[in-house]
Coordinates of C-alpha atoms in Angstrom, one line a residue:
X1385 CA 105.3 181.8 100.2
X1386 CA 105.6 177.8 99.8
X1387 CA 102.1 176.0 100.0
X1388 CA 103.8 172.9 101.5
X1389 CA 106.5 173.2 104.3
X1390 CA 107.4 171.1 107.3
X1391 CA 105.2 170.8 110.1
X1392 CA 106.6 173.2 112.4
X1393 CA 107.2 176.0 109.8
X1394 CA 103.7 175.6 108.9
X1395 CA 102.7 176.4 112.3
X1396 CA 105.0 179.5 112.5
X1397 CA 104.2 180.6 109.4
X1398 CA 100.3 180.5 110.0
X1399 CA 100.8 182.6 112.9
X1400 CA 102.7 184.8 110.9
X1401 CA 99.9 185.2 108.6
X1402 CA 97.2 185.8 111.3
X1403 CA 99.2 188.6 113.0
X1404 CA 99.9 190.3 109.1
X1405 CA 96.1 189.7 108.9
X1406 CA 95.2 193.4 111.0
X1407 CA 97.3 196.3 111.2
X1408 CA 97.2 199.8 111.9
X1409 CA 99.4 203.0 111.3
X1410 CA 99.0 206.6 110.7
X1411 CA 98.4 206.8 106.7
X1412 CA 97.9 204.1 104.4
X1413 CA 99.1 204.9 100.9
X1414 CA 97.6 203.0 98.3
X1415 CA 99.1 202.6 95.3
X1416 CA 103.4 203.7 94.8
X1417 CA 103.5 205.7 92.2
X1418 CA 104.8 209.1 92.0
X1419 CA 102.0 210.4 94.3
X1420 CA 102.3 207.5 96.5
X1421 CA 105.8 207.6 97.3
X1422 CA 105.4 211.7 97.8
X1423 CA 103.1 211.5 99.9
X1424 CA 105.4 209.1 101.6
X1425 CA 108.3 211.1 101.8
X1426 CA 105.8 213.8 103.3
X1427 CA 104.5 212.2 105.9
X1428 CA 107.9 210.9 107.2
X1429 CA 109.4 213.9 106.9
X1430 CA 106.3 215.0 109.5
X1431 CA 107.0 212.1 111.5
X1432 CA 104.1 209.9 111.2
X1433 CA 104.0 206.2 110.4
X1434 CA 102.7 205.1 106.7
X1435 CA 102.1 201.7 105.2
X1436 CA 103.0 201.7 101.6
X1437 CA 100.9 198.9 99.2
X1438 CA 101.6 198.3 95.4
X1439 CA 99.9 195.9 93.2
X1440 CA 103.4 195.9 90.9
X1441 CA 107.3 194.9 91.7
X1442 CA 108.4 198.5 91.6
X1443 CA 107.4 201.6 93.2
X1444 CA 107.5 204.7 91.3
X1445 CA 104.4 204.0 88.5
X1446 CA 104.8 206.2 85.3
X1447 CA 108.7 207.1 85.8
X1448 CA 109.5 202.7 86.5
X1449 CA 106.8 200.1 86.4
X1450 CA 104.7 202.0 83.5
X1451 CA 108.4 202.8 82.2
X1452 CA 107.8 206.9 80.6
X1453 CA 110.5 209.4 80.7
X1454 CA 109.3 212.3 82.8
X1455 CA 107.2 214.9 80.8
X1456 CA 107.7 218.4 82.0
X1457 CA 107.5 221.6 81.3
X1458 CA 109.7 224.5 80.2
X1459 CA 111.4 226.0 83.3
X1460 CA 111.5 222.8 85.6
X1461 CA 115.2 223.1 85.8
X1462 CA 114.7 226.3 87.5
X1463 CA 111.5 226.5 89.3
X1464 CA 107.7 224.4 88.9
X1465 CA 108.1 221.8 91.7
X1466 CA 108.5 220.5 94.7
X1467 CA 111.4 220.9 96.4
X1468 CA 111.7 216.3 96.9
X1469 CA 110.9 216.2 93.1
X1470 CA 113.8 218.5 92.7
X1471 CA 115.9 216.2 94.6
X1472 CA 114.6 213.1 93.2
X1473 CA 115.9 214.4 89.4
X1474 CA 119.8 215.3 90.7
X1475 CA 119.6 212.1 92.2
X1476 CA 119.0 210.3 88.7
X1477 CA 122.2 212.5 87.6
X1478 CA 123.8 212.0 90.6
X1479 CA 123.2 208.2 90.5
X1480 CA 124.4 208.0 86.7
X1481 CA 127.8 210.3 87.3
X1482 CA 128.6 207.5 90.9
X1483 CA 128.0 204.3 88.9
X1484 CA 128.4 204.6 85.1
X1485 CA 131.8 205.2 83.3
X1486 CA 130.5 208.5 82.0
X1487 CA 133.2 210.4 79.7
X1488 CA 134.3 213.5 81.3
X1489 CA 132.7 215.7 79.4
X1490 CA 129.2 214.3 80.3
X1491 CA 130.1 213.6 83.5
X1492 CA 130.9 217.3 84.4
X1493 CA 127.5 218.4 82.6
X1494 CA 125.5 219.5 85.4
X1495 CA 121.9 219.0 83.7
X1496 CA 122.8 215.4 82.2
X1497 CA 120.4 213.9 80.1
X1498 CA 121.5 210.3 80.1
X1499 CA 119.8 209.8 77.4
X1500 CA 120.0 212.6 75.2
X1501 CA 115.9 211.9 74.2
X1502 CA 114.3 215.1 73.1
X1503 CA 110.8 215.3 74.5
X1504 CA 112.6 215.8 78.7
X1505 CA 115.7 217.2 79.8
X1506 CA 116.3 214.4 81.1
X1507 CA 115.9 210.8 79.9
X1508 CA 116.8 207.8 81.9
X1509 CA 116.4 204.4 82.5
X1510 CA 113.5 203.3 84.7
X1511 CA 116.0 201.5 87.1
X1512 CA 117.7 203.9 88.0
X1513 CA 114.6 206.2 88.8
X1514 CA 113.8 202.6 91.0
X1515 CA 117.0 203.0 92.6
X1516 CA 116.9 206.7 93.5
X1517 CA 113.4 206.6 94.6
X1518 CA 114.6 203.3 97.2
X1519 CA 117.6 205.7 98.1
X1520 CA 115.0 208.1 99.2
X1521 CA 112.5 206.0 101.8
X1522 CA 115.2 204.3 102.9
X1523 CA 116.3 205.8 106.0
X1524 CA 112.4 205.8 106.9
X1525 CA 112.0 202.1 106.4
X1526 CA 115.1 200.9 108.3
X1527 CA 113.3 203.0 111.1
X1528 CA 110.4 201.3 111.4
X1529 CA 108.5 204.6 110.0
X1530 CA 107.2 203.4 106.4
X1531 CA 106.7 199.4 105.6
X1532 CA 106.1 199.0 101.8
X1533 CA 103.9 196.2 100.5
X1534 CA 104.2 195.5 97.0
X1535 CA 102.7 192.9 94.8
X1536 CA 99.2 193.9 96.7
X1537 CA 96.4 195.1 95.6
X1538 CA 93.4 196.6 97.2
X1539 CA 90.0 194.7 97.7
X1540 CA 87.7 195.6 99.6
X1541 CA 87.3 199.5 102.1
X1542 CA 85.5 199.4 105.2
X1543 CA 83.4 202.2 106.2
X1544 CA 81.5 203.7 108.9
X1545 CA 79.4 206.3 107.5
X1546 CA 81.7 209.4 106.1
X1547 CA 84.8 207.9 107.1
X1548 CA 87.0 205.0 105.8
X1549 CA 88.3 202.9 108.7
X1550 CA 90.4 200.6 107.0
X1551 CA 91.7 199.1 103.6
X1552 CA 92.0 195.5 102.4
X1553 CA 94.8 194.3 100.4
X1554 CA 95.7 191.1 99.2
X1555 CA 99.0 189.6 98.1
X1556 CA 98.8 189.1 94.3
X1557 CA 101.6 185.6 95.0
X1558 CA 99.6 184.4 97.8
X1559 CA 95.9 185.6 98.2
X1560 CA 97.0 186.6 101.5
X1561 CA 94.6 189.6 102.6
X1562 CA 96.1 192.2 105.0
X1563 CA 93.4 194.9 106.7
X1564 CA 95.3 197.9 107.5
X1565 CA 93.5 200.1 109.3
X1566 CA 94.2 204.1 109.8
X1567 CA 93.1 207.8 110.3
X1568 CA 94.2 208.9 106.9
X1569 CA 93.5 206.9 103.6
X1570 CA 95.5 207.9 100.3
X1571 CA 94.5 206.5 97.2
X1572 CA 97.1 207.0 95.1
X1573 CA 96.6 204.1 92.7
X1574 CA 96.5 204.7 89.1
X1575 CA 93.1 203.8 88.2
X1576 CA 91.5 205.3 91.7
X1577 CA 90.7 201.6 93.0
X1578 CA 90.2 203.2 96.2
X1579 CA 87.1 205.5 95.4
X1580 CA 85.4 202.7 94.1
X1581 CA 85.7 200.3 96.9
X1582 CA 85.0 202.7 99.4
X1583 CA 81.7 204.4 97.0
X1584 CA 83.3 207.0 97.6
X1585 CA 81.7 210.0 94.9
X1586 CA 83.8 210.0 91.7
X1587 CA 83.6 210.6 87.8
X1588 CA 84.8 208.8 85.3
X1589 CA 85.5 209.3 81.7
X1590 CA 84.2 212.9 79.9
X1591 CA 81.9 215.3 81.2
X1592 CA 79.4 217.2 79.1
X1593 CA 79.5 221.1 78.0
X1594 CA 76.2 221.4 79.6
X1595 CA 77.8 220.0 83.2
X1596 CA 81.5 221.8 83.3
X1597 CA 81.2 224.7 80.8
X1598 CA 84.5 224.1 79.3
X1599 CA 84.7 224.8 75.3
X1600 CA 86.4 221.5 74.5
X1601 CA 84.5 219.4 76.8
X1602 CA 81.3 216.7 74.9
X1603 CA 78.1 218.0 73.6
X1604 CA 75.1 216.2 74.4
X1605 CA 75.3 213.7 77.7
X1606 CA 78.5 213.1 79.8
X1607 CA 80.2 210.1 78.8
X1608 CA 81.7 207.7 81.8
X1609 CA 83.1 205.3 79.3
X1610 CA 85.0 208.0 77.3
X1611 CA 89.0 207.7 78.9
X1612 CA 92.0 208.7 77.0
X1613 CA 93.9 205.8 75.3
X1614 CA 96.5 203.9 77.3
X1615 CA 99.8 202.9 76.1
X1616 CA 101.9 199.1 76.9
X1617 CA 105.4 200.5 76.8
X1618 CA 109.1 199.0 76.0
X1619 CA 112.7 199.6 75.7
X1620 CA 114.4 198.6 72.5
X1621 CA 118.2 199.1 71.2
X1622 CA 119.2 198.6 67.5
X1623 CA 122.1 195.9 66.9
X1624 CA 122.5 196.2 62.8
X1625 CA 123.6 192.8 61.1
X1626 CA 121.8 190.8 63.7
X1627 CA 118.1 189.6 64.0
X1628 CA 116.5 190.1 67.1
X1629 CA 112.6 189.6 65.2
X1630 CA 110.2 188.2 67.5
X1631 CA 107.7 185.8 67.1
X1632 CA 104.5 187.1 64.9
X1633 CA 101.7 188.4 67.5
X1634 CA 98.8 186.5 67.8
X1635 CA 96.5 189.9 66.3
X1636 CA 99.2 191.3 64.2
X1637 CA 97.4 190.4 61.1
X1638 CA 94.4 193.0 62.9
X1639 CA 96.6 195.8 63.6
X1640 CA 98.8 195.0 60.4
X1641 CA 95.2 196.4 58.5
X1642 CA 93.6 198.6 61.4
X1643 CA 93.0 202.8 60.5
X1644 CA 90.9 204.1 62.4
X1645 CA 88.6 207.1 61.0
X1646 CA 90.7 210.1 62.8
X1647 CA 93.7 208.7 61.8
X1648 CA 95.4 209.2 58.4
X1649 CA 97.3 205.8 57.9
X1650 CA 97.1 202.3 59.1
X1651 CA 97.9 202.6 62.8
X1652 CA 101.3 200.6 62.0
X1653 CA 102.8 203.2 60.0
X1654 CA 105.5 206.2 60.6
X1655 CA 102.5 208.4 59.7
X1656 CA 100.2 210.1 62.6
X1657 CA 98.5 213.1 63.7
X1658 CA 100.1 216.1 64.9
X1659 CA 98.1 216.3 68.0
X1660 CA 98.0 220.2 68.0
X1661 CA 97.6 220.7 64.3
X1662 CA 96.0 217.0 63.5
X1663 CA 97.4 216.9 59.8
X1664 CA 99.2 214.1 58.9
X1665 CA 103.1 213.9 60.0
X1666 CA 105.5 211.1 59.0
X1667 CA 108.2 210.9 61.6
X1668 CA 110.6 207.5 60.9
X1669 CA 112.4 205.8 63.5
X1670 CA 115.6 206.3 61.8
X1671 CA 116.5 209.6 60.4
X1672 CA 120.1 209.3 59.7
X1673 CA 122.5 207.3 62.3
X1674 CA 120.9 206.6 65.5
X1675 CA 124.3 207.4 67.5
X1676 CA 123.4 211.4 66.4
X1677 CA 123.5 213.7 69.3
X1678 CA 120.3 214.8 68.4
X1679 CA 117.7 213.9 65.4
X1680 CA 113.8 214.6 65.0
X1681 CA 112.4 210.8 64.6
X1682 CA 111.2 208.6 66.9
X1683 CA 114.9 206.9 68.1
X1684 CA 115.7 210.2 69.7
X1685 CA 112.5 211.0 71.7
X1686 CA 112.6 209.2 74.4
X1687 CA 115.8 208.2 73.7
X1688 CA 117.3 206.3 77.5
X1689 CA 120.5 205.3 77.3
X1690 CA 123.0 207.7 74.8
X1691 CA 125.8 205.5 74.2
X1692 CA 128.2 208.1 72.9
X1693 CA 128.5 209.2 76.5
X1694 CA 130.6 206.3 77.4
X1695 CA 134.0 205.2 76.6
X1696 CA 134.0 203.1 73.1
X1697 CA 132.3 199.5 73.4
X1698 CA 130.8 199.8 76.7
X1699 CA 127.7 199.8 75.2
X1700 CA 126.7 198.4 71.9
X1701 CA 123.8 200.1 71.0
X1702 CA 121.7 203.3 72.4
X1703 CA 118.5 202.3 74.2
X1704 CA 115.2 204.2 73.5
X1705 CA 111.9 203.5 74.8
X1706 CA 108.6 203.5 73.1
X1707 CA 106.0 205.4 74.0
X1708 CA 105.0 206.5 70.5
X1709 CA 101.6 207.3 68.8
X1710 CA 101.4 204.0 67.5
X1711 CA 101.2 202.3 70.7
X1712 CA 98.2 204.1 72.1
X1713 CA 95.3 201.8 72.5
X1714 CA 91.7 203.0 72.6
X1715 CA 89.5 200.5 71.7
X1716 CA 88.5 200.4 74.8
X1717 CA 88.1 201.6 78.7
X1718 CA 90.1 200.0 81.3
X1719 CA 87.3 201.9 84.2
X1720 CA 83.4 201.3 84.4
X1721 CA 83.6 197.9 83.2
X1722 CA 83.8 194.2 84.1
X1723 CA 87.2 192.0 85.2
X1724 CA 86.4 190.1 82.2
X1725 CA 86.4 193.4 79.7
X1726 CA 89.5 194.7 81.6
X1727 CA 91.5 192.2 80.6
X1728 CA 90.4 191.7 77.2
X1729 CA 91.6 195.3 76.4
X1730 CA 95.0 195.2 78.8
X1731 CA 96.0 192.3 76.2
X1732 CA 94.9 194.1 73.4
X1733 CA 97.2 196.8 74.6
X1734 CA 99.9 194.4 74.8
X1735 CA 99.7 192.8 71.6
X1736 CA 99.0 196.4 69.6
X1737 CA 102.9 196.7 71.4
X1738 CA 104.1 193.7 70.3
X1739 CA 102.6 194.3 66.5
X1740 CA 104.5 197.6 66.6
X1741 CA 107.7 195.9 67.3
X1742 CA 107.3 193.2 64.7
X1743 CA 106.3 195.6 62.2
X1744 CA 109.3 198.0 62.8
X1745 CA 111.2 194.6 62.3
X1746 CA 110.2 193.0 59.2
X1747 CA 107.9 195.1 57.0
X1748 CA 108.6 199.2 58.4
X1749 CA 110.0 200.6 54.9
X1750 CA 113.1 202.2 55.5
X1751 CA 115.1 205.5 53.8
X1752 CA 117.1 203.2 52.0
X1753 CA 114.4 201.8 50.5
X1754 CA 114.2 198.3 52.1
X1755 CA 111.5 196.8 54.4
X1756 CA 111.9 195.9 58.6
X1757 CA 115.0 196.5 61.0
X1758 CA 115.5 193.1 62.4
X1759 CA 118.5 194.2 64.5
X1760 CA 116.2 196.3 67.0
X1761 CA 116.1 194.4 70.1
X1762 CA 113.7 194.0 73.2
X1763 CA 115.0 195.2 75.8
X1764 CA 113.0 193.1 78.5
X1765 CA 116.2 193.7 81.5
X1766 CA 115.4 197.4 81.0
X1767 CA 111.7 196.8 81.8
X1768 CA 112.4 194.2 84.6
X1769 CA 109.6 191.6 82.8
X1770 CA 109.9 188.4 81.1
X1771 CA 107.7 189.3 78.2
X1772 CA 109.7 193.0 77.4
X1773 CA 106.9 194.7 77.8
X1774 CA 106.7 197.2 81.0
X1775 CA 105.3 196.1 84.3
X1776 CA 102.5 198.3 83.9
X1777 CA 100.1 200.1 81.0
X1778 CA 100.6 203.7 81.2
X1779 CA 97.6 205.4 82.7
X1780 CA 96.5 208.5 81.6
X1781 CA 93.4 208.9 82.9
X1782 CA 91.8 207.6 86.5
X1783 CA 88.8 208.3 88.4
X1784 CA 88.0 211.6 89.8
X1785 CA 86.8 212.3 93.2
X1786 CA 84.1 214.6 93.1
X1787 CA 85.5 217.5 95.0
X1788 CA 84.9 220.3 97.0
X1789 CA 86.1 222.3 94.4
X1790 CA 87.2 221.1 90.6
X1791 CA 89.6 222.3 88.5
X1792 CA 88.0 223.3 85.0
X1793 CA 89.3 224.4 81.8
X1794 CA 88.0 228.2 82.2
X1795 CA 90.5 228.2 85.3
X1796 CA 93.7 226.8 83.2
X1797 CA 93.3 227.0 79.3
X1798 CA 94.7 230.2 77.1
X1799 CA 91.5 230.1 74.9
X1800 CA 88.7 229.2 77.9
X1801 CA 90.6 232.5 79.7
X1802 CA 89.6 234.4 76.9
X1803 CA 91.7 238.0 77.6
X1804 CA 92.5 236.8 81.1
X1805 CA 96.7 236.8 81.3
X1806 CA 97.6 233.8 83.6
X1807 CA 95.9 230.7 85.1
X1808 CA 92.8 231.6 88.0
X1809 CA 94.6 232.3 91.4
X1810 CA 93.8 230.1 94.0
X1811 CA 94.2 231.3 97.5
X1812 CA 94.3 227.3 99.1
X1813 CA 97.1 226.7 96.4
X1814 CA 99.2 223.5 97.8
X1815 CA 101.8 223.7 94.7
X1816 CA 102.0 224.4 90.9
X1817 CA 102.5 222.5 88.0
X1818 CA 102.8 223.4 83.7
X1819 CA 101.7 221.3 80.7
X1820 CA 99.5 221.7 77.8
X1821 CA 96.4 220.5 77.8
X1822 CA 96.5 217.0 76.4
X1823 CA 94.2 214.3 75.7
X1824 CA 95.6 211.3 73.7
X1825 CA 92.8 209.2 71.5
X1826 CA 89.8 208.2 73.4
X1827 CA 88.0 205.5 73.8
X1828 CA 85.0 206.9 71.5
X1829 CA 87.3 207.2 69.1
X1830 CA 87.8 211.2 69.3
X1831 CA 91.3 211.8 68.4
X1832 CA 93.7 214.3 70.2
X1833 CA 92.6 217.8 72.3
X1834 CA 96.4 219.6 72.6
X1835 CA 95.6 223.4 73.6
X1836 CA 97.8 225.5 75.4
X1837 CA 97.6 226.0 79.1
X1838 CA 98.9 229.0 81.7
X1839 CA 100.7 227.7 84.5
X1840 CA 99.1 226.8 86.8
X1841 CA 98.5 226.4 90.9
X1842 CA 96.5 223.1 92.8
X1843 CA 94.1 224.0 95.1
X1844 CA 93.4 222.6 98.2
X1845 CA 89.9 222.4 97.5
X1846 CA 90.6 219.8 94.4
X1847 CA 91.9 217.0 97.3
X1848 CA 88.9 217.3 99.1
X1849 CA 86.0 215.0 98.5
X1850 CA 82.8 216.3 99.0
X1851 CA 81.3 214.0 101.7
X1852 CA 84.1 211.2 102.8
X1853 CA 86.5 213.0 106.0
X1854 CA 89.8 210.7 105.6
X1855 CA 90.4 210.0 102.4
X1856 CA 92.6 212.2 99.9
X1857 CA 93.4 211.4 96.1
X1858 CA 97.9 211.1 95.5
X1859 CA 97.5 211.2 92.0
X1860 CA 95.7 211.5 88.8
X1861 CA 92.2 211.3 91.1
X1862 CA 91.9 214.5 92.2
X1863 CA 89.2 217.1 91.2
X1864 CA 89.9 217.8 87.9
X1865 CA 87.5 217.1 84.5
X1866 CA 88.3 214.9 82.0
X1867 CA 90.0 218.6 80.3
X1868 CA 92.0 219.8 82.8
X1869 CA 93.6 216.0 83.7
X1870 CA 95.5 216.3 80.6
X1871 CA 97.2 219.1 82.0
X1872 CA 97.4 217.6 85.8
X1873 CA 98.3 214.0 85.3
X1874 CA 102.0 214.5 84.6
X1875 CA 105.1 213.4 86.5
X1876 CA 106.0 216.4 88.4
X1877 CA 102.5 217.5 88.8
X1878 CA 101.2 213.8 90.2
X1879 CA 104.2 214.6 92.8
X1880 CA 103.3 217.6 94.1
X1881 CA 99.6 216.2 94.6
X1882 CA 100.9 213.5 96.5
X1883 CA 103.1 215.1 97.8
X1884 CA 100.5 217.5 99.2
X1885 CA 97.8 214.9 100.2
X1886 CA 100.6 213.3 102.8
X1887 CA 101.5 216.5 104.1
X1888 CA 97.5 217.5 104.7
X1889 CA 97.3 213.8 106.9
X1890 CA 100.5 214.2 108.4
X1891 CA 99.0 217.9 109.5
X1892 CA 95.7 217.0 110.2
X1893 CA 97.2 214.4 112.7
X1894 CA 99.0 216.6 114.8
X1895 CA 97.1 219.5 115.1
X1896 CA 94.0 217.4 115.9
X1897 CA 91.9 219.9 113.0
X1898 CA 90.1 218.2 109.5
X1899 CA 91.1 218.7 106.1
X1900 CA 88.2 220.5 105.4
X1901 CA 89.1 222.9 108.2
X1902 CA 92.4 223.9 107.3
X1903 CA 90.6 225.1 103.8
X1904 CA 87.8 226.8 105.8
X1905 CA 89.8 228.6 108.6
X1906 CA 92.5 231.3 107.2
X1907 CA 94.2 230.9 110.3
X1908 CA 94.9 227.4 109.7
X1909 CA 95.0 227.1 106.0
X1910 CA 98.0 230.4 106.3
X1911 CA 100.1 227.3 108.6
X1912 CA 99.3 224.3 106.9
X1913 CA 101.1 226.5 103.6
X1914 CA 104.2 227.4 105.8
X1915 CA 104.8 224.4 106.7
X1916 CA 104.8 223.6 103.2
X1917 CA 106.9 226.3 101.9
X1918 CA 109.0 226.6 105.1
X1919 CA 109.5 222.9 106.3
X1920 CA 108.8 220.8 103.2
X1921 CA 110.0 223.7 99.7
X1922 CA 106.7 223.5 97.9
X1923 CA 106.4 226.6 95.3
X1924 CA 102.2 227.9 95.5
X1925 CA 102.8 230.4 93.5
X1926 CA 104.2 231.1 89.4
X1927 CA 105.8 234.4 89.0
X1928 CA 104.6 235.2 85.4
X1929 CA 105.3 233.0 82.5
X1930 CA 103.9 232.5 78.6
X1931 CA 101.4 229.6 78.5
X1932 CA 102.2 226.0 77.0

């Protein structure tokens, strides 16, 4: 908003400012990120009112502003999620077979993967997730049920002894701050700003053995400063002949040497640890033509855009995105320490990203025997940023409410189960979710934990803190240990949390009960699930399936 306008503008506009100052609703979701905008959908769908913030330009976190193909599991194009989530991916078909010249055979596929990247049945470009994810809230917005506030961050919680009465947010153009006051709180943001602000009891980083149990958790003392690596993604396409090489990073000529002890190359290398096995594995970028179908390098993983889908010269060049060992930054924790810290390691995420990309570009050796691909290209339209890089690090790890119940390895992991067949059953389940167990790099410089998993089931109990009434984790915060978030913190399984936290508010509100009876009271706890199996097709259960 303009700093200097005409006198009687100014006037309006300060008024409109003082009204924006206070407002009230039924939920305030904060943070719109998977979880956020599922519990969204939830609560609307339940008719209450929500007020949406988000500190970036796009809703939808890890699928858009953090710019990561969905990870999923095995069956999810038959059964693991929610019934929204389900929706959400035919509407990324959908929204590529309505608007792109698709040739016929890809347009009749009926599980299109747009981009014909390996590691997800389906591939896409963070846009359109952006688009179908609008498409979604917007009949709820254009009835005055959900506002969204983006570009806003939160600042500052009020409390009144167990219960959160309001949250301040604060436009990240203006300063503007906005105190939005309501029954139900949802932090859904992807660092858990919320639990902070409101001291509301939460752990960060890695738990000990001696605290949790689990076999692959620390020895000695718990470790609060210990957080999986985070990752500064981007979209690149490959135009051969041309040279799209971009200026030399101010720290290349660090990361151009850096190895660190776990790792069995430089860090700027086609060389990396398998993370289940951790011997060495050299994966290229380039294994044959990029235009391949199909192809085990790094082109084809999260490959975006497959441009053999379309009519000849509609589109130059595939797009992939990178979200690749090499970009994984640990050298330090975004949580637990100062503004000043923060942003020292955010850049250094950014420029290990931009060092990748220059190094792929003039000095990568390639099959033929020659050194850099110039023609790969920055794709900075895909990522919606001037600087190419996406809107948002991707966040693996966030605080952790401490909860009335938490989720531990002994209750998910093949080898913590020992001879038990299937993940523990949990009679509060509010959904399901499948992944392996996996923990990128940490911060302390512990390289990969990648461990297979059962299926498994979210319990009630893991959204419930253990002293605060009104507020419930949407995303990576719920109660889970630094182990069993590497199986939790993926894209369907965030949904389904938030999904489930908007639901509980939306509940809680009109039948006048808590949270923390509806897990207490089987009457109550038996309605709350039929309303989400019957009104809102959540799956609670997994018939039986092999582990991950």
């Amino acid at each position: 908003m303009p700093e200097t306008v005409a006198s009687t503008g100014h006037d309006v506009l300060a008024e409109e400012r003082e009204v924006m100052k206070e407002r009230d609703t039924d939920l305030v979701i904060v943070g719109g990120g998977l979880g956020g905008v599922a519990a969204a959908l939830a609560a609307m769908r339940l008719g209450k009112r929500a007020i949406l913030t988000e500190e970036s330009d796009w809703i939808g976190g890890q699928l858009t502003a953090q710019a990561v193909p969905p990870d999923e599991h095995a069956w999810i194009e038959g059964t693991g999620c929610t019934a929204t989530y389900r929706q959400l991916r035919e509407g990324i078909r959908n929204y590529y077979r309505c608007f792109y010249p698709l040739l016929p055979e890809a347009h009749n596929t009926a599980r299109l993967n747009p981009g014909m990247g390996w590691v997800s049945p389906l591939c896409h470009e963070p846009r359109v997730a952006l688009a179908v994810l609008q498409e979604m809230l917007a009949r709820y917005r254009a009835g005055g049920q959900l506002e969204i506030l983006l570009r806003h961050r939160p600042v500052a919680v009020e409390t009144d002894g167990d219960t959160i009465k309001a949250v301040v947010v604060a436009s990240l153009e203006t300063g503007d701050k906005v105190t939005i006051a309501a029954p139900y709180i949802l932090d859904a943001t992807e660092l858990g700003d919320v639990l902070a602000l409101g001291n509301v009891e939460h752990v960060t980083g890695a738990e000990s053995q001696s605290q949790t149990g689990e076999p692959h958790a620390i020895t000695g003392d718990p470790d609060p400063l210990d957080q999986q690596a985070i990752s500064w993604c981007f979209a690149l396409d490959y135009l051969p002949g041309e040279d799209h090489s971009i200026d030399k990073p101010a720290d290349y000529d660090f990361w151009q040497s850096y190895q660190a002890d776990f790792w069995p190359d430089r860090q700027l290398s086609w060389t990396f640890p398998d993370p289940i096995t951790l011997l060495p594995v050299t994966q290229p970028i380039f294994d044959g033509p990029p235009q391949r179908e199909s192809a085990d390098d790094l082109w084809h993983y999260r490959r975006i855009l497959y441009s053999q889908y379309y009519p000849e010269g509609v589109y130059s060049s595939d797009i992939t995105l990178v979200n690749w060992p090499q970009t994984d930054y640990w050298l330090g924790p975004l949580i637990g320490v100062g503004e000043e810290e923060q942003r020292r390691h955010l850049r250094g995420a950014k420029q290990l990203s931009l060092s990748m990309l220059y190094w792929m570009q003039t000095e990568a050796p390639r099959r033929d025997g020659g050194y850099g691909y110039p023609g790969l290209r920055l794709r900075a339209d895909v990522v919606g940023t001037e600087d190419g890089l996406a809107l948002y690090p991707y966040v693996r790890e966030s605080r952790r409410i401490q909860a009335e119940f938490t989720v531990l390895e002994q209750h998910v992991g093949v080898e913590a189960r020992s001879e038990l067949e299937g993940a523990e059953v949990f009679e509060d389940s509010v959904g399901i979710g499948s992944y392996r167990i996996d923990l990128h790099p940490s911060t302390r410089g512990r390289t990969y934990i990648d461990i297979s998993s059962w299926p498994f089931q979210i319990p009630l109990g893991s959204l419930l803190p253990v002293r605060v009434n009104n507020l419930l984790p949407a995303a990576k915060n719920l109660g889970v240990t630094h182990i069993t978030n590497g199986c939790y913190r993926l894209h369907p399984v965030e949904w389904n949390i938030g999904e489930a936290a908007g639901a509980l508010a939306a509940y809680c509100l009109e039948k006048r009960v808590t949270p923390r009876a509806i897990r207490h009271t089987s009457s109550h706890l038996a309605a709350f699930q039929g309303v989400l199996t019957d009104l809102l097709g959540f799956e609670l259960a997994w018939p039986r399936f092999t582990p991950r």
